[in-house]
Amino acid sequence: MKTTLLFLFSFCFSIDAIAQTATLSGKITNNNNQPMDGATVRVKELNRSTMTDEHGKYELKDLKYGTYTIIISSVVSESKTQMLTINVPSVTFNTKVKEVAHRNLQDVSVSGKTEKRKMETSGFAMSIIETKEASLRNLTTNELLDRAVGVRVRQNGGEGAPIEYNLNGMSGSTIGLFLDGIEISTYGSSFNLNNIPPAMIERIEVYKGVLPSHLSGNYVGGAINVIMKKDASANNITAAVSYGSFNTYRADVSALYRNQKNGFTARASGFYSHSDNNYEMWGKFSKYTLPGGRIIRNYRTKRPNDEFETVGGLFEAGFTNVKWADQFFVGYNISDSYKQIPHGITMTKPYFGRFNQYNANVLSLNYNKNNFLLDGLTLTVNAVHSRRSTYLEDTVSLRYNWDGTLLVKNSEGPPETYGYSPGQGQQGLAVMSNIERKISNIRSNLAYTIVSGHHVSLNHKFEQSDRNDQDLLIPERSRWITLNGLTTNIFAANYEAELFNGKLKTNIFGKYAIYKTDQNRPVNEVNGALVYQNSSTTRDNKGFGGTLSYEAIQNGFLILSAEKSFIMPTDRHIYGEPENNLLANPDILPELAINYNLGGRYNFTTSNKHKFSLYGNAFWRNGYDKIIQQTRIDPVIEGRENQVEDIQVTQFVNLSKTQSIGFEAEVNYIYDNKLNAMVNFSKFNSLYKVELDERGNPNSLYNKQVPNEPFFTVNGNIQYRFNNLLQKKSVMNVYYNAGYVASFSTIWIESEWFTTPNQFTHDLGASYRFPSGKLVASLDCKNMLNAEVYDNFGVQKPGRAFYFKLNYTINNFK
C-alpha cells in the first residue's frame, strides 16, 4: 500500500504543464473617493472572487493569462462590470462605483459578514479556526485546536499517542469528532486529526455544548467538525515537507483538477509522517532500578520504544456546479500506521516489544444539491463504508528499565531478572490479537427555505458497526472469534428563523435515537463445533433544545443556547479497545445531560487601524450517569500493596450525578492588518454531586473535582507581518505563543504521583513567503524553555524541539 501511495505522490509532483499566471490587485472607491469596505470583486469566467478590506483594497492571485469579465458588487453600490485583459505578471485595476442612497448601514453590516462571522453569531456556543496561516507552519491540527478557547487536546505522549479532547470539562466520547459531517472514527485510527495536515483543511468548527441538528449524534459536550478543502475554482497542486527534533519528518501533497466545460472534478491528497519520539524524560516517573532493588528517581534518559509511522491518501472524483448536483463525489480513503507502545495508560513502568498496527480502507459518497426538485429545497447525503483492522502484539515477558537495560535482582553472582514469567507480556497476559471492524455510516439532510429567513430541516443518521475479535496467540483458538454488533438510528428536526431584519435568530430542534447491541462470544467447543453465548440490548432516548442570537447593538451579539441531550454507549464504551489499554464494560449506561450556555460577541474599531473582537460564554452543565474514562488496577496484579504504581489500563464508567459551572473568554486585537494578538482563558469546576454512597453513608467524593480534567487554562499568541523584507513582494510572519495549565489531579486518589503540576510553555516561530507566492519556508521552536510538561493521566510530553518546513504551490495548470 505504501508503494502505491508513494507512486501517487510522485505522479502529483510530475505534473509540469504550468500556464503563465498573474496577480490582479487594486482599490475600489465610491464617487466621493472613500474606500469601499466589503465589496465583492469576481472573475466571472473562473468563478473566483474576493472581498475588499477596510481600505477598499483587494487581491486575486494565480490568474492565468486571458481576457476576463470583472464584476464589482456591493449592497450599498450599483453593480459594475468591466472587461479586463491580463497578459503581464502584475495587473492593477482601480475603479469607482456609484453608491445607492436608500440602502442603510444595517444592510451593510448584515451582508458584509464573512462565513466565519455568520456561524459564530448564529446562536451556538462555537468558534471557527481558520487554517490558512497555520498550514504554512510546522503545526499539527491538534496543536492548532489546543490553542483555541476552551479546548484542551489530551495526549499520552508524543506523535501517534492516544488522544482525548476536552471542551470545558466535557471529554472523551461526549465530544463528537467529524470530518465533513461524518464521524472521523469511521475512517480508522490511522486517519485522525493528528495526521491530517492543516494544508488539507478549509476550517475547523468547534461547538461547545449544544450542536446543530446536522451533527446530531451521541454527544452532549460539543463537537469538532473538520471541513476539508473543496474549492474547485483553480487547478492546483500543493506540497509540503518538514523535518524536526526526535527524527520527526512529515510530507503532504494535495492536487485538484476541474474541467471548466463539463464540471468533472478530481481531488487527491496524501500524507506521510514518522517520529522516533525519543525525547528526553527526567520527570517523577522516570526511574532506574539498580541490582538489589535500589531505585534512582528522576533518571534522565531518552524515551524508548515509541516509534510512530503513518501514511494515508484520499482520492475523490465527481462533478461540481453542474445542473444535477452542486457537488457529487465518490471517494476512496486508505491509511496505515504503526505505533510502538512505551507504557500503559500511565508511565509507572516501561514496555518493550508491545506495538499496534492499523489499516483502513474506506469508500465514500458525497452529494449536495441546492434547489433540489423545487426552489429552496436542499439535499445533502454523506455515506461512508469502511473496513478496518487492528493488530496488537505483546509477547515479551522480561522487565526493563527505561533505558532498555534488564531489571536484575542480584548485584553479585549469576544475574536473575525481575518479573520473568512465561506466558506474560508487558501488560498482563501475552497477547497477539486482531480486531476486524466493518462500519457503515450514512448521514442525510433535507432542508427547505419556507420564506426568506425561515428554514426547516430533517436529518437522519444510520450507523452499523460489526466487530470481530480474534486471538492469534493460541492456534487452536484461532477460530474463537467474538462477534460484536452495534446499530444506531438517530432522527432529528429543526426550525430556524430570522426576525427583525436579521437581528434575532432562533433555532429549535429535537432528536430521537434507538440503538441495539449484539454479542456472540465463543465459550466452548463440542465435537469441533463452537458453542456461543449471546447477549443483546436495545435502548432509546429523546432530546431537544434551542438557540437564540440577538444583535443588541451594532456588531454586538447576545448568544443563548440550552438542551437536554444524551449519549448512547458506543463500540468503545461497550467492547473496549485493547490496543489503547481500554477495558470493556458491557454494563455501561446511556448518559443524560442538561446544558445551558449564555454568551456574547462584540466587534469594534477605534480607527481605521485598530480592531477589537471580544467573546465570552458562561455555561452550566448537569450530567446524569456521566460517562468518563477512569484508571483501573489491572486484575492480574490486583491485591498488591503499591497499587498506585500499577495503574496500566482504563475503563469507561458512569458517574451517577455531576455538575459543571464555568466561564470562557477571548480578546482579539488587530493593528493595521499587520499585528494580530489574542488571549483566551477557560475556568470551570466539574464536581461529583452524589452525597451518599451505596450504603447510605456520607460520600467522601462528594463535591470533589472530577479527575483528569484541566479546569483552568490560558492561551496567548501574537503575530506580526513584515512586508518586503529582504525581497520586494515578500512576506515574513513572526509568531509567539504561550500556554498555561493549572495543576490538576489525574485520579481520584490524592497522590503526588498523579498530581499534574502548574505548566507554562512558550513557542516561537517564523515563516517567509517568497515573492512568487509559491514557496513558503517556516521555522518553529516548541516549548523553547524546555519546561517539564505533563498531560493525560500524567504522561510526560516532549521538551524543547525545533522544526523546519517548506510549502510549495503550483496553481492554474491546464
PDB file of N, CA, C and O in Angstrom, residues 83-126:
ATOM      1  N   MET A  83     -14.552  44.563 -18.719  1.00  0.00           N
ATOM      2  CA  MET A  83     -13.703  43.573 -19.389  1.00  0.00           C
ATOM      3  C   MET A  83     -12.243  43.947 -19.149  1.00  0.00           C
ATOM      4  O   MET A  83     -11.854  45.119 -19.245  1.00  0.00           O
ATOM      5  N   LEU A  84     -11.415  42.945 -18.846  1.00  0.00           N
ATOM      6  CA  LEU A  84     -10.022  43.215 -18.489  1.00  0.00           C
ATOM      7  C   LEU A  84      -9.137  42.126 -19.079  1.00  0.00           C
ATOM      8  O   LEU A  84      -9.423  40.931 -18.953  1.00  0.00           O
ATOM      9  N   THR A  85      -8.063  42.541 -19.737  1.00  0.00           N
ATOM     10  CA  THR A  85      -7.087  41.601 -20.299  1.00  0.00           C
ATOM     11  C   THR A  85      -5.881  41.498 -19.376  1.00  0.00           C
ATOM     12  O   THR A  85      -5.304  42.513 -18.981  1.00  0.00           O
ATOM     13  N   ILE A  86      -5.519  40.273 -19.042  1.00  0.00           N
ATOM     14  CA  ILE A  86      -4.368  40.019 -18.169  1.00  0.00           C
ATOM     15  C   ILE A  86      -3.288  39.337 -19.004  1.00  0.00           C
ATOM     16  O   ILE A  86      -3.462  38.197 -19.449  1.00  0.00           O
ATOM     17  N   ASN A  87      -2.190  40.042 -19.221  1.00  0.00           N
ATOM     18  CA  ASN A  87      -1.097  39.490 -20.025  1.00  0.00           C
ATOM     19  C   ASN A  87       0.280  39.839 -19.485  1.00  0.00           C
ATOM     20  O   ASN A  87       1.287  39.697 -20.177  1.00  0.00           O
ATOM     21  N   VAL A  88       0.329  40.319 -18.244  1.00  0.00           N
ATOM     22  CA  VAL A  88       1.596  40.600 -17.564  1.00  0.00           C
ATOM     23  C   VAL A  88       1.488  40.049 -16.145  1.00  0.00           C
ATOM     24  O   VAL A  88       0.384  39.828 -15.634  1.00  0.00           O
ATOM     25  N   PRO A  89       2.630  39.814 -15.473  1.00  0.00           N
ATOM     26  CA  PRO A  89       2.589  39.160 -14.153  1.00  0.00           C
ATOM     27  C   PRO A  89       1.810  39.921 -13.086  1.00  0.00           C
ATOM     28  O   PRO A  89       1.267  39.310 -12.165  1.00  0.00           O
ATOM     29  N   SER A  90       1.740  41.250 -13.177  1.00  0.00           N
ATOM     30  CA  SER A  90       1.035  42.020 -12.157  1.00  0.00           C
ATOM     31  C   SER A  90       0.138  43.057 -12.826  1.00  0.00           C
ATOM     32  O   SER A  90       0.616  43.885 -13.619  1.00  0.00           O
ATOM     33  N   VAL A  91      -1.151  43.001 -12.520  1.00  0.00           N
ATOM     34  CA  VAL A  91      -2.127  43.917 -13.112  1.00  0.00           C
ATOM     35  C   VAL A  91      -2.833  44.677 -11.995  1.00  0.00           C
ATOM     36  O   VAL A  91      -3.323  44.066 -11.041  1.00  0.00           O
ATOM     37  N   THR A  92      -2.863  46.010 -12.116  1.00  0.00           N
ATOM     38  CA  THR A  92      -3.566  46.847 -11.142  1.00  0.00           C
ATOM     39  C   THR A  92      -4.832  47.395 -11.777  1.00  0.00           C
ATOM     40  O   THR A  92      -4.797  47.994 -12.847  1.00  0.00           O
ATOM     41  N   PHE A  93      -5.969  47.168 -11.100  1.00  0.00           N
ATOM     42  CA  PHE A  93      -7.249  47.645 -11.617  1.00  0.00           C
ATOM     43  C   PHE A  93      -7.964  48.394 -10.500  1.00  0.00           C
ATOM     44  O   PHE A  93      -8.490  47.806  -9.557  1.00  0.00           O
ATOM     45  N   ASN A  94      -7.940  49.727 -10.604  1.00  0.00           N
ATOM     46  CA  ASN A  94      -8.654  50.592  -9.662  1.00  0.00           C
ATOM     47  C   ASN A  94      -9.908  51.128 -10.338  1.00  0.00           C
ATOM     48  O   ASN A  94      -9.889  51.446 -11.534  1.00  0.00           O
ATOM     49  N   THR A  95     -10.983  51.239  -9.586  1.00  0.00           N
ATOM     50  CA  THR A  95     -12.208  51.757 -10.186  1.00  0.00           C
ATOM     51  C   THR A  95     -13.112  52.361  -9.124  1.00  0.00           C
ATOM     52  O   THR A  95     -12.955  52.090  -7.930  1.00  0.00           O
ATOM     53  N   LYS A  96     -14.065  53.171  -9.593  1.00  0.00           N
ATOM     54  CA  LYS A  96     -15.067  53.765  -8.722  1.00  0.00           C
ATOM     55  C   LYS A  96     -16.423  53.144  -9.001  1.00  0.00           C
ATOM     56  O   LYS A  96     -16.708  52.741 -10.136  1.00  0.00           O
ATOM     57  N   VAL A  97     -17.242  53.049  -7.955  1.00  0.00           N
ATOM     58  CA  VAL A  97     -18.607  52.561  -8.108  1.00  0.00           C
ATOM     59  C   VAL A  97     -19.563  53.590  -7.529  1.00  0.00           C
ATOM     60  O   VAL A  97     -19.202  54.360  -6.635  1.00  0.00           O
ATOM     61  N   LYS A  98     -20.778  53.596  -8.041  1.00  0.00           N
ATOM     62  CA  LYS A  98     -21.772  54.571  -7.619  1.00  0.00           C
ATOM     63  C   LYS A  98     -22.590  54.017  -6.468  1.00  0.00           C
ATOM     64  O   LYS A  98     -23.168  52.944  -6.549  1.00  0.00           O
ATOM     65  N   GLU A  99     -22.638  54.776  -5.369  1.00  0.00           N
ATOM     66  CA  GLU A  99     -23.392  54.351  -4.195  1.00  0.00           C
ATOM     67  C   GLU A  99     -24.897  54.501  -4.431  1.00  0.00           C
ATOM     68  O   GLU A  99     -25.346  55.370  -5.182  1.00  0.00           O
ATOM     69  N   VAL A 100     -25.670  53.640  -3.734  1.00  0.00           N
ATOM     70  CA  VAL A 100     -27.122  53.709  -3.767  1.00  0.00           C
ATOM     71  C   VAL A 100     -27.581  54.298  -2.445  1.00  0.00           C
ATOM     72  O   VAL A 100     -27.338  53.726  -1.375  1.00  0.00           O
ATOM     73  N   ALA A 101     -28.233  55.422  -2.499  1.00  0.00           N
ATOM     74  CA  ALA A 101     -28.519  56.196  -1.283  1.00  0.00           C
ATOM     75  C   ALA A 101     -29.491  55.504  -0.342  1.00  0.00           C
ATOM     76  O   ALA A 101     -29.402  55.636   0.865  1.00  0.00           O
ATOM     77  N   HIS A 102     -30.466  54.739  -0.846  1.00  0.00           N
ATOM     78  CA  HIS A 102     -31.539  54.261   0.026  1.00  0.00           C
ATOM     79  C   HIS A 102     -31.143  53.033   0.841  1.00  0.00           C
ATOM     80  O   HIS A 102     -31.909  52.577   1.684  1.00  0.00           O
ATOM     81  N   ARG A 103     -29.966  52.483   0.629  1.00  0.00           N
ATOM     82  CA  ARG A 103     -29.571  51.328   1.414  1.00  0.00           C
ATOM     83  C   ARG A 103     -28.829  51.793   2.665  1.00  0.00           C
ATOM     84  O   ARG A 103     -27.941  52.630   2.593  1.00  0.00           O
ATOM     85  N   ASN A 104     -29.197  51.235   3.806  1.00  0.00           N
ATOM     86  CA  ASN A 104     -28.665  51.755   5.058  1.00  0.00           C
ATOM     87  C   ASN A 104     -27.489  50.928   5.569  1.00  0.00           C
ATOM     88  O   ASN A 104     -27.156  49.881   5.032  1.00  0.00           O
ATOM     89  N   LEU A 105     -26.902  51.428   6.668  1.00  0.00           N
ATOM     90  CA  LEU A 105     -25.722  50.787   7.218  1.00  0.00           C
ATOM     91  C   LEU A 105     -26.030  49.403   7.780  1.00  0.00           C
ATOM     92  O   LEU A 105     -25.163  48.530   7.806  1.00  0.00           O
ATOM     93  N   GLN A 106     -27.252  49.199   8.250  1.00  0.00           N
ATOM     94  CA  GLN A 106     -27.602  47.889   8.785  1.00  0.00           C
ATOM     95  C   GLN A 106     -27.496  46.825   7.707  1.00  0.00           C
ATOM     96  O   GLN A 106     -27.042  45.704   7.946  1.00  0.00           O
ATOM     97  N   ASP A 107     -27.931  47.179   6.458  1.00  0.00           N
ATOM     98  CA  ASP A 107     -27.799  46.228   5.359  1.00  0.00           C
ATOM     99  C   ASP A 107     -26.340  45.860   5.148  1.00  0.00           C
ATOM    100  O   ASP A 107     -26.007  44.710   4.892  1.00  0.00           O
ATOM    101  N   VAL A 108     -25.464  46.869   5.245  1.00  0.00           N
ATOM    102  CA  VAL A 108     -24.036  46.621   5.042  1.00  0.00           C
ATOM    103  C   VAL A 108     -23.524  45.682   6.123  1.00  0.00           C
ATOM    104  O   VAL A 108     -22.775  44.737   5.872  1.00  0.00           O
ATOM    105  N   SER A 109     -23.944  45.932   7.354  1.00  0.00           N
ATOM    106  CA  SER A 109     -23.481  45.125   8.476  1.00  0.00           C
ATOM    107  C   SER A 109     -23.873  43.668   8.317  1.00  0.00           C
ATOM    108  O   SER A 109     -23.090  42.770   8.546  1.00  0.00           O
ATOM    109  N   VAL A 110     -25.121  43.442   7.881  1.00  0.00           N
ATOM    110  CA  VAL A 110     -25.601  42.072   7.763  1.00  0.00           C
ATOM    111  C   VAL A 110     -24.945  41.359   6.600  1.00  0.00           C
ATOM    112  O   VAL A 110     -24.451  40.249   6.720  1.00  0.00           O
ATOM    113  N   SER A 111     -24.923  41.991   5.426  1.00  0.00           N
ATOM    114  CA  SER A 111     -24.441  41.314   4.235  1.00  0.00           C
ATOM    115  C   SER A 111     -22.932  41.236   4.184  1.00  0.00           C
ATOM    116  O   SER A 111     -22.380  40.397   3.497  1.00  0.00           O
ATOM    117  N   GLY A 112     -22.247  42.078   4.923  1.00  0.00           N
ATOM    118  CA  GLY A 112     -20.798  42.102   4.860  1.00  0.00           C
ATOM    119  C   GLY A 112     -20.126  41.081   5.749  1.00  0.00           C
ATOM    120  O   GLY A 112     -18.923  41.006   5.797  1.00  0.00           O
ATOM    121  N   LYS A 113     -20.892  40.285   6.483  1.00  0.00           N
ATOM    122  CA  LYS A 113     -20.294  39.314   7.373  1.00  0.00           C
ATOM    123  C   LYS A 113     -19.637  38.179   6.579  1.00  0.00           C
ATOM    124  O   LYS A 113     -20.140  37.726   5.576  1.00  0.00           O
ATOM    125  N   THR A 114     -18.507  37.722   7.062  1.00  0.00           N
ATOM    126  CA  THR A 114     -17.883  36.559   6.481  1.00  0.00           C
ATOM    127  C   THR A 114     -18.608  35.310   6.950  1.00  0.00           C
ATOM    128  O   THR A 114     -19.414  35.342   7.870  1.00  0.00           O
ATOM    129  N   GLU A 115     -18.296  34.164   6.318  1.00  0.00           N
ATOM    130  CA  GLU A 115     -18.897  32.900   6.734  1.00  0.00           C
ATOM    131  C   GLU A 115     -18.540  32.588   8.181  1.00  0.00           C
ATOM    132  O   GLU A 115     -19.380  32.101   8.948  1.00  0.00           O
ATOM    133  N   LYS A 116     -17.312  32.885   8.577  1.00  0.00           N
ATOM    134  CA  LYS A 116     -16.885  32.685   9.965  1.00  0.00           C
ATOM    135  C   LYS A 116     -17.758  33.492  10.920  1.00  0.00           C
ATOM    136  O   LYS A 116     -18.256  32.980  11.925  1.00  0.00           O
ATOM    137  N   ARG A 117     -17.983  34.776  10.591  1.00  0.00           N
ATOM    138  CA  ARG A 117     -18.769  35.648  11.458  1.00  0.00           C
ATOM    139  C   ARG A 117     -20.217  35.182  11.532  1.00  0.00           C
ATOM    140  O   ARG A 117     -20.844  35.188  12.601  1.00  0.00           O
ATOM    141  N   LYS A 118     -20.784  34.763  10.407  1.00  0.00           N
ATOM    142  CA  LYS A 118     -22.169  34.302  10.399  1.00  0.00           C
ATOM    143  C   LYS A 118     -22.354  33.104  11.316  1.00  0.00           C
ATOM    144  O   LYS A 118     -23.322  33.029  12.078  1.00  0.00           O
ATOM    145  N   MET A 119     -21.418  32.154  11.255  1.00  0.00           N
ATOM    146  CA  MET A 119     -21.560  30.948  12.052  1.00  0.00           C
ATOM    147  C   MET A 119     -21.374  31.253  13.532  1.00  0.00           C
ATOM    148  O   MET A 119     -22.073  30.703  14.384  1.00  0.00           O
ATOM    149  N   GLU A 120     -20.426  32.116  13.866  1.00  0.00           N
ATOM    150  CA  GLU A 120     -20.131  32.407  15.262  1.00  0.00           C
ATOM    151  C   GLU A 120     -21.220  33.251  15.929  1.00  0.00           C
ATOM    152  O   GLU A 120     -21.256  33.340  17.151  1.00  0.00           O
ATOM    153  N   THR A 121     -22.085  33.845  15.129  1.00  0.00           N
ATOM    154  CA  THR A 121     -23.183  34.633  15.703  1.00  0.00           C
ATOM    155  C   THR A 121     -24.544  33.996  15.417  1.00  0.00           C
ATOM    156  O   THR A 121     -25.562  34.665  15.432  1.00  0.00           O
ATOM    157  N   SER A 122     -24.552  32.683  15.156  1.00  0.00           N
ATOM    158  CA  SER A 122     -25.800  32.003  14.810  1.00  0.00           C
ATOM    159  C   SER A 122     -26.588  31.539  16.025  1.00  0.00           C
ATOM    160  O   SER A 122     -27.714  31.076  15.891  1.00  0.00           O
ATOM    161  N   GLY A 123     -25.988  31.634  17.225  1.00  0.00           N
ATOM    162  CA  GLY A 123     -26.689  31.220  18.435  1.00  0.00           C
ATOM    163  C   GLY A 123     -26.025  30.076  19.163  1.00  0.00           C
ATOM    164  O   GLY A 123     -26.323  29.830  20.339  1.00  0.00           O
ATOM    165  N   PHE A 124     -25.134  29.353  18.501  1.00  0.00           N
ATOM    166  CA  PHE A 124     -24.431  28.248  19.135  1.00  0.00           C
ATOM    167  C   PHE A 124     -23.170  28.771  19.823  1.00  0.00           C
ATOM    168  O   PHE A 124     -22.548  29.726  19.362  1.00  0.00           O
ATOM    169  N   ALA A 125     -22.796  28.115  20.938  1.00  0.00           N
ATOM    170  CA  ALA A 125     -21.542  28.446  21.603  1.00  0.00           C
ATOM    171  C   ALA A 125     -20.428  27.782  20.810  1.00  0.00           C
ATOM    172  O   ALA A 125     -20.070  26.621  21.042  1.00  0.00           O
ATOM    173  N   MET A 126     -19.895  28.496  19.841  1.00  0.00           N
ATOM    174  CA  MET A 126     -18.932  27.886  18.934  1.00  0.00           C
ATOM    175  C   MET A 126     -17.935  28.910  18.424  1.00  0.00           C
ATOM    176  O   MET A 126     -18.119  30.120  18.564  1.00  0.00           O
TER     177      MET A 126
END
